[in-house]
mmCIF file of C-alpha atoms in Angstrom:
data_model
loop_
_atom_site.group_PDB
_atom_site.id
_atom_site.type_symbol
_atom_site.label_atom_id
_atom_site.label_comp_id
_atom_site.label_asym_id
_atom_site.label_seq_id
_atom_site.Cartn_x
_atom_site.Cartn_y
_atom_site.Cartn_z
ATOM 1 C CA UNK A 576 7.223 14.495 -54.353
ATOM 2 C CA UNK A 577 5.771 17.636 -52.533
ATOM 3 C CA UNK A 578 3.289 15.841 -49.634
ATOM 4 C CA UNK A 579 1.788 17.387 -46.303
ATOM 5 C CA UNK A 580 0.622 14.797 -43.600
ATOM 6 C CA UNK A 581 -1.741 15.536 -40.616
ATOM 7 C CA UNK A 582 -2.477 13.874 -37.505
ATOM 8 C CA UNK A 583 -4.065 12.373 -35.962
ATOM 9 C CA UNK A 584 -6.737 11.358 -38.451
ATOM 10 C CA UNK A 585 -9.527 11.735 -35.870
ATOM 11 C CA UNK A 586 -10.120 12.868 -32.496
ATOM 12 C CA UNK A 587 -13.071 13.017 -30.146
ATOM 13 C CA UNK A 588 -12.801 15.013 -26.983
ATOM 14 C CA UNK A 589 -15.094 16.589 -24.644
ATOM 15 C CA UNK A 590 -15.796 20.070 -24.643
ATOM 16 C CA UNK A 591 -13.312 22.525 -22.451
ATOM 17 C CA UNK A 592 -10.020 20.014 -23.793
ATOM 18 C CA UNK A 593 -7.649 21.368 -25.256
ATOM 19 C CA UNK A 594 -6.507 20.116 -28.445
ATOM 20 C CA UNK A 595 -3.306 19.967 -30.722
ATOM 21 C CA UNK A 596 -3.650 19.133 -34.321
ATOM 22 C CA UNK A 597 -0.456 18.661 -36.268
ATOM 23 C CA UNK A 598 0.797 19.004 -40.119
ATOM 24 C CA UNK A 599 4.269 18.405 -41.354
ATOM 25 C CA UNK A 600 5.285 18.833 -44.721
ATOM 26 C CA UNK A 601 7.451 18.409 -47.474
ATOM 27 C CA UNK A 602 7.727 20.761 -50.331
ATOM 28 C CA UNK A 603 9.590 22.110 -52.696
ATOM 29 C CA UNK A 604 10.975 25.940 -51.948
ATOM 30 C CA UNK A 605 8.430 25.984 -49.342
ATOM 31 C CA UNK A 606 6.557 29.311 -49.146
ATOM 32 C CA UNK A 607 3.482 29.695 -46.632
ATOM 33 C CA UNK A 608 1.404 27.161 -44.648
ATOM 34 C CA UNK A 609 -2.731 27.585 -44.314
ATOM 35 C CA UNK A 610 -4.920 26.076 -41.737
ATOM 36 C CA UNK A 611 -9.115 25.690 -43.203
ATOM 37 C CA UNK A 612 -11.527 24.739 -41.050
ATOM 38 C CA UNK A 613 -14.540 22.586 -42.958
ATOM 39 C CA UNK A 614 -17.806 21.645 -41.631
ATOM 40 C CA UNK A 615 -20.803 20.294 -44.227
ATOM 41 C CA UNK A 616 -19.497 22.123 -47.258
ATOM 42 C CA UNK A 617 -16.780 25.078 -47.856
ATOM 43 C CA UNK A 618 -13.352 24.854 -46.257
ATOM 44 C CA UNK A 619 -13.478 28.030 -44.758
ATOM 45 C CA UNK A 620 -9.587 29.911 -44.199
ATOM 46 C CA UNK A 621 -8.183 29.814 -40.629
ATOM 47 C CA UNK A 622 -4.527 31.131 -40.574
ATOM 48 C CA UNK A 623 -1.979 31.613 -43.308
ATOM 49 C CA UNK A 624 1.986 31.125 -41.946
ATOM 50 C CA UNK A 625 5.369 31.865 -43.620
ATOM 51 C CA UNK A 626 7.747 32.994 -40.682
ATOM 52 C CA UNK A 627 9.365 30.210 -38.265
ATOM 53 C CA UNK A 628 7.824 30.534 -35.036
ATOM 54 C CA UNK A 629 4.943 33.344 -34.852
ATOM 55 C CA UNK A 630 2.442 32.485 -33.316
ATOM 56 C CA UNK A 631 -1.142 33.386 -35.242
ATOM 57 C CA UNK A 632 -4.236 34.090 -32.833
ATOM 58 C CA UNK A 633 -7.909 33.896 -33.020
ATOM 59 C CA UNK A 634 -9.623 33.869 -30.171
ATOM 60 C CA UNK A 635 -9.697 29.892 -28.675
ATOM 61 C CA UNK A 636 -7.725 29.407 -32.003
ATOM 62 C CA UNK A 637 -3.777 29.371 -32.271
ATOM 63 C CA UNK A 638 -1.257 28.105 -34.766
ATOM 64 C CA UNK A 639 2.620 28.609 -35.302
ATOM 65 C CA UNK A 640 4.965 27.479 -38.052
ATOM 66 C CA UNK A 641 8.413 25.203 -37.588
ATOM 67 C CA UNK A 642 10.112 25.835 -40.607
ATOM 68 C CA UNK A 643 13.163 23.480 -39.781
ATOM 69 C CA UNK A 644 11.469 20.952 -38.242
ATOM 70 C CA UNK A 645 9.096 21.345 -41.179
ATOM 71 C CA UNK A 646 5.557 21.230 -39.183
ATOM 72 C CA UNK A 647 3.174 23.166 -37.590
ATOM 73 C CA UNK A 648 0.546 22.541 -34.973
ATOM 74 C CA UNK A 649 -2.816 24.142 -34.701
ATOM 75 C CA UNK A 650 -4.400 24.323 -31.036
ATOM 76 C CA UNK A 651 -7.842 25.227 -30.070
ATOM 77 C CA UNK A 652 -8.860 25.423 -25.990
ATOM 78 C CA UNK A 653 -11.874 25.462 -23.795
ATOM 79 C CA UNK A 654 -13.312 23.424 -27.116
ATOM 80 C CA UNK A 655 -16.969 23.904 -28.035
ATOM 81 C CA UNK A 656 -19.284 21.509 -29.944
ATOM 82 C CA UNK A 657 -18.906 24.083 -32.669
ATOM 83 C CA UNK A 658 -15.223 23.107 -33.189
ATOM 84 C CA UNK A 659 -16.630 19.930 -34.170
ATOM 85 C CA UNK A 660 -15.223 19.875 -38.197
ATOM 86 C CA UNK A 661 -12.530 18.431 -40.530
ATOM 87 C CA UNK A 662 -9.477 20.593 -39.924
ATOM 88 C CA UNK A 663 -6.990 20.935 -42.957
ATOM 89 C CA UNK A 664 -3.524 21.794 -43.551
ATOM 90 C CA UNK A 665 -1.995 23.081 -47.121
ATOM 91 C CA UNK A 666 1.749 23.525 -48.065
ATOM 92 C CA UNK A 667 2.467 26.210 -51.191
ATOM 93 C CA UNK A 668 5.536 25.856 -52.794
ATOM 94 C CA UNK A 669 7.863 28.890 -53.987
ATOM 95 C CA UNK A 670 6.528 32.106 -54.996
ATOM 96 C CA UNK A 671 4.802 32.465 -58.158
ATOM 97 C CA UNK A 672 3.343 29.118 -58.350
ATOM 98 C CA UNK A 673 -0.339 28.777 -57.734
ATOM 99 C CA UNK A 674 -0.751 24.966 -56.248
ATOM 100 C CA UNK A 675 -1.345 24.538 -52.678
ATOM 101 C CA UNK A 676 -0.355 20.943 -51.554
ATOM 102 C CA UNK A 677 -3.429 19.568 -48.868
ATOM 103 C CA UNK A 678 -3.035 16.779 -46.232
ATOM 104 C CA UNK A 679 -5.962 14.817 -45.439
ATOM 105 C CA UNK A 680 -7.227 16.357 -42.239
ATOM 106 C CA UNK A 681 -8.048 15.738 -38.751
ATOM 107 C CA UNK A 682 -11.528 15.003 -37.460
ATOM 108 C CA UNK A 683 -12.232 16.645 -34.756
ATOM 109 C CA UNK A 684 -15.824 15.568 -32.185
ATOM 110 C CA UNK A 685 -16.148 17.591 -29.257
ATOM 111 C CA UNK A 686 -18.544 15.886 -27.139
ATOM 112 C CA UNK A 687 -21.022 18.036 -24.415
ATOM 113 C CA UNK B 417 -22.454 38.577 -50.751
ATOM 114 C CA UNK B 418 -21.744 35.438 -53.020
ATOM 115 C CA UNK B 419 -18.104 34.757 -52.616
ATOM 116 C CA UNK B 420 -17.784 31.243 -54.859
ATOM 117 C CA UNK B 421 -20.659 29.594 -56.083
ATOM 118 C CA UNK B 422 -21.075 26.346 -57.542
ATOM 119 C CA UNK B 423 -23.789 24.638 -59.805
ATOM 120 C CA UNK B 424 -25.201 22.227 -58.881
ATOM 121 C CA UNK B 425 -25.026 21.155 -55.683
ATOM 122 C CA UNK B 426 -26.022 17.893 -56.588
ATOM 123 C CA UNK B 427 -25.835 15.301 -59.774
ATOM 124 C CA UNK B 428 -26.218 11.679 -60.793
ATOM 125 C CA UNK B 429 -25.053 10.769 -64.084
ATOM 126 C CA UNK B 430 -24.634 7.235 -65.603
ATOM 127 C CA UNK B 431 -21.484 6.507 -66.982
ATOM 128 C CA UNK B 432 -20.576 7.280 -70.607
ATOM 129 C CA UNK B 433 -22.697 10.636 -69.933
ATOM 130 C CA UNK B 434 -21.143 13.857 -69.678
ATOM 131 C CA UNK B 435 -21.418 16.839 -67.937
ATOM 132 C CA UNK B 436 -19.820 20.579 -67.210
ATOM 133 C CA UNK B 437 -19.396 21.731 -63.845
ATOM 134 C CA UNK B 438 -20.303 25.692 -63.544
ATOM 135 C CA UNK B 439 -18.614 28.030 -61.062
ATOM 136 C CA UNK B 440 -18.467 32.282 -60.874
ATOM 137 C CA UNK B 441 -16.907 34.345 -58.430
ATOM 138 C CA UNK B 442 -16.714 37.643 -57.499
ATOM 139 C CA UNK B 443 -14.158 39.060 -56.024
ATOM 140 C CA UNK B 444 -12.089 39.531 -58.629
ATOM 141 C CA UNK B 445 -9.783 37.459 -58.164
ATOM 142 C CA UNK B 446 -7.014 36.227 -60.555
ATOM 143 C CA UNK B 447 -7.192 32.452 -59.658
ATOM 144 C CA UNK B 448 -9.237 29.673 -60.246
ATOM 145 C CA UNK B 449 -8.979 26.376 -59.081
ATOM 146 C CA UNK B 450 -11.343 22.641 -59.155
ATOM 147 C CA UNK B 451 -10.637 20.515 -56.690
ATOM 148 C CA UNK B 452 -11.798 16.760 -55.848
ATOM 149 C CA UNK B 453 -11.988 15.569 -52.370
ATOM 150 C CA UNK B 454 -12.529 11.915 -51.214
ATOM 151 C CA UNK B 455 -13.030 10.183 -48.253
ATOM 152 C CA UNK B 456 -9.059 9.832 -46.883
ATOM 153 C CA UNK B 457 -7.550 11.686 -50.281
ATOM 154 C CA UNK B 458 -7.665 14.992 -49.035
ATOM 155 C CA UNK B 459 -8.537 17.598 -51.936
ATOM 156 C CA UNK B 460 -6.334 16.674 -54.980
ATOM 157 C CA UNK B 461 -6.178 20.106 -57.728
ATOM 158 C CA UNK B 462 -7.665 18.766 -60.847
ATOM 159 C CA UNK B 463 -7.105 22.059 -62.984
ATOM 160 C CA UNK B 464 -6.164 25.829 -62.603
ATOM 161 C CA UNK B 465 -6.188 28.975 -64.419
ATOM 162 C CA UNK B 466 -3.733 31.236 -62.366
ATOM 163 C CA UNK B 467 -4.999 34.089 -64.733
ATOM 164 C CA UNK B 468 -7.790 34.561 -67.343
ATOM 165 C CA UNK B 469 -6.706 32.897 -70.532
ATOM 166 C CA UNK B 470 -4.423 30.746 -68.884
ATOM 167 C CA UNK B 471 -5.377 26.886 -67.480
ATOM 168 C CA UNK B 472 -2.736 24.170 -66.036
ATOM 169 C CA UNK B 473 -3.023 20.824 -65.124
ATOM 170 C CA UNK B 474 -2.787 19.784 -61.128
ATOM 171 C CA UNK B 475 -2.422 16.438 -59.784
ATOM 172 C CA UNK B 476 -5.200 14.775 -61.218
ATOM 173 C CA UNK B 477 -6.152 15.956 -64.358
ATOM 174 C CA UNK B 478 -7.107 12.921 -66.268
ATOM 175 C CA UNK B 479 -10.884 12.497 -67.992
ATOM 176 C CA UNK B 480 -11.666 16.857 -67.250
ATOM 177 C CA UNK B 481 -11.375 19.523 -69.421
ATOM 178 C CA UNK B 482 -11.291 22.641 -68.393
ATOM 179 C CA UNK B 483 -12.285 25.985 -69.378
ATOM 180 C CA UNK B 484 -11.697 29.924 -68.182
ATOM 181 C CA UNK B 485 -14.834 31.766 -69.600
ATOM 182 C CA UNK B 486 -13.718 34.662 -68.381
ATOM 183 C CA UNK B 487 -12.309 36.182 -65.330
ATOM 184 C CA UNK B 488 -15.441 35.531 -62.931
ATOM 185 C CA UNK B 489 -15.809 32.075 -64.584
ATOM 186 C CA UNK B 490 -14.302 28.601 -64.763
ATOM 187 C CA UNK B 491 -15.811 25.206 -65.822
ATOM 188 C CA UNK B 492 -15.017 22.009 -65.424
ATOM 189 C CA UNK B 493 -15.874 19.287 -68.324
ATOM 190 C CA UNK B 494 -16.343 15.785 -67.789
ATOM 191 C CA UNK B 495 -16.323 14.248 -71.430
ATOM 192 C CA UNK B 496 -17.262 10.612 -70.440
ATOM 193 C CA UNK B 497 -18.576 10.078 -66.833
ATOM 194 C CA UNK B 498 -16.727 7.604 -65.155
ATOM 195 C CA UNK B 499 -17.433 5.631 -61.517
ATOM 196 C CA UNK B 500 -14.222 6.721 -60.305
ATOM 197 C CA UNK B 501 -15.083 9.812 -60.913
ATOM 198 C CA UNK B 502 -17.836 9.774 -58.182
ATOM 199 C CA UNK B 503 -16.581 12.751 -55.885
ATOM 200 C CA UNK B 504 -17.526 16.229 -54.152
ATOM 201 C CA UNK B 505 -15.833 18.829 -56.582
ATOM 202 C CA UNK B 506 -14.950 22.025 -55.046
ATOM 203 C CA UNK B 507 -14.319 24.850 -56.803
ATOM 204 C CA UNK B 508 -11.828 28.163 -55.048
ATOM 205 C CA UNK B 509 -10.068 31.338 -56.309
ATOM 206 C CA UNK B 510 -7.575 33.339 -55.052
ATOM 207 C CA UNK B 511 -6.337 37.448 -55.725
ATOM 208 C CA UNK B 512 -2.806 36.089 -55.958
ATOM 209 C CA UNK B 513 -0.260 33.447 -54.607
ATOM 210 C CA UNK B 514 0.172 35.539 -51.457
ATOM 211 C CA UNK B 515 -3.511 35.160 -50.800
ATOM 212 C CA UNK B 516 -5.572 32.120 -49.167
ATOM 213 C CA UNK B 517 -8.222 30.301 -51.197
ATOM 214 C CA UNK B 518 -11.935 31.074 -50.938
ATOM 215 C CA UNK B 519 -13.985 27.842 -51.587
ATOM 216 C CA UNK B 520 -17.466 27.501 -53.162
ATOM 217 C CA UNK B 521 -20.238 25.026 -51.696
ATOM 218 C CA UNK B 522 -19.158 22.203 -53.493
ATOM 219 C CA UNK B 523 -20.594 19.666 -55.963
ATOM 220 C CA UNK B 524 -21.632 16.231 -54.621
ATOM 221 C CA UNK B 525 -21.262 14.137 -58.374
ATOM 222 C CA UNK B 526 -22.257 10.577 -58.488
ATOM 223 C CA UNK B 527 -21.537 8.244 -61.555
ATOM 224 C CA UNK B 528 -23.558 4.810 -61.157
#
């Protein structure tokens, strides 16, 4: 059964931490990984990965792929209170197939 | 600049009742998808349509119906209002399966 874990479930740091959120997956014919970041409503897209070990940046934001380890880790430094969010990690199987597997998320507090 | 938009944002229904979930986007895309997400489940697909005139069942497709209107819209039915169907509902669409998901606003559905 295709299945994507994060962790930790929840995390409360203060702000200028750096934090590492992590995802591991299993799924069939695996084809890309996507980080979404969700506050009150709309997961809203972070990164999309499909090659082993490049790095994606967005400013404070960073994420790479492990495709034989089967995981990937999403860090964020100098955190703000605006980071504060659910963070979630999806797993699509092969090409031409439409589902996106999710994990549960992370829950993320920065304190000030 | 709509993106995904859901109606309603918000419902109460008694069980036994039924009701149709209404989203549009408009970008286009090719893919539809209704989501549920509960506290510690993660989102879990309920339906897609990976192209107009085309719908598939996800992971939990029992008690919804679904229909693709057209290309800008897809519904989602509930026949019979169930408690365990208290949920948010999130509707997204994608261009294709190289593409991330855009999500609407969500539906917060309650079923006393």
């Amino acid at each position: 059964e295709d299945k994507v874990v994060q962790s930790p479930l929840s995390l409360v740091v203060h702000e200028g931490d750096t934090v590492t959120l992590n995802c591991s997956y299993e799924v069939t014919n695996f084809r890309s990984l996507l980080w979404y970041k969700q506050e009150k409503k709309a997961p809203t897209f972070l990164f999309m990965l499909t090659s082993s070990g490049i790095e994606k940046k967005s400013g404070r934001l960073s994420s790479i792929l492990d495709k034989k380890e089967l995981f990937s880790i999403l860090n964020i430094t100098a955190t703000q209170t605006g980071d504060s969010a659910v963070y979630l990690c999806a797993a699509q199987p092969s090409s031409g197939t439409y589902k996106y597997i999710f994990g549960t998320g992370t829950r993320l507090k920065v304190l000030a | 600049n709509a993106g995904v938009t859901q109606t309603p944002k918000f419902q109460v229904l008694k069980t036994g009742q039924s009701m149709t979930l209404q989203c549009a986007q408009d970008m286009n895309h090719n893919s539809m998808y209704w989501y549920r997400q509960d506290p510690g489940m993660g989102l879990r697909l309920i339906y897609y349509s990976a192209s107009e005139g085309t719908t598939d069942k996800g992971e939990v497709p029992n008690g919804y119906n679904v229909s693709r209107l057209n290309k800008r819209e897809f519904s989602l039915r509930l026949e019979s209002a169930a408690p365990s169907q208290t949920s948010v509902y999130f509707c997204a669409s994608t261009g294709d399966s190289s593409q991330p998901q855009h999500f609407g606003d969500g539906t917060r559905l309650s079923i006393l």
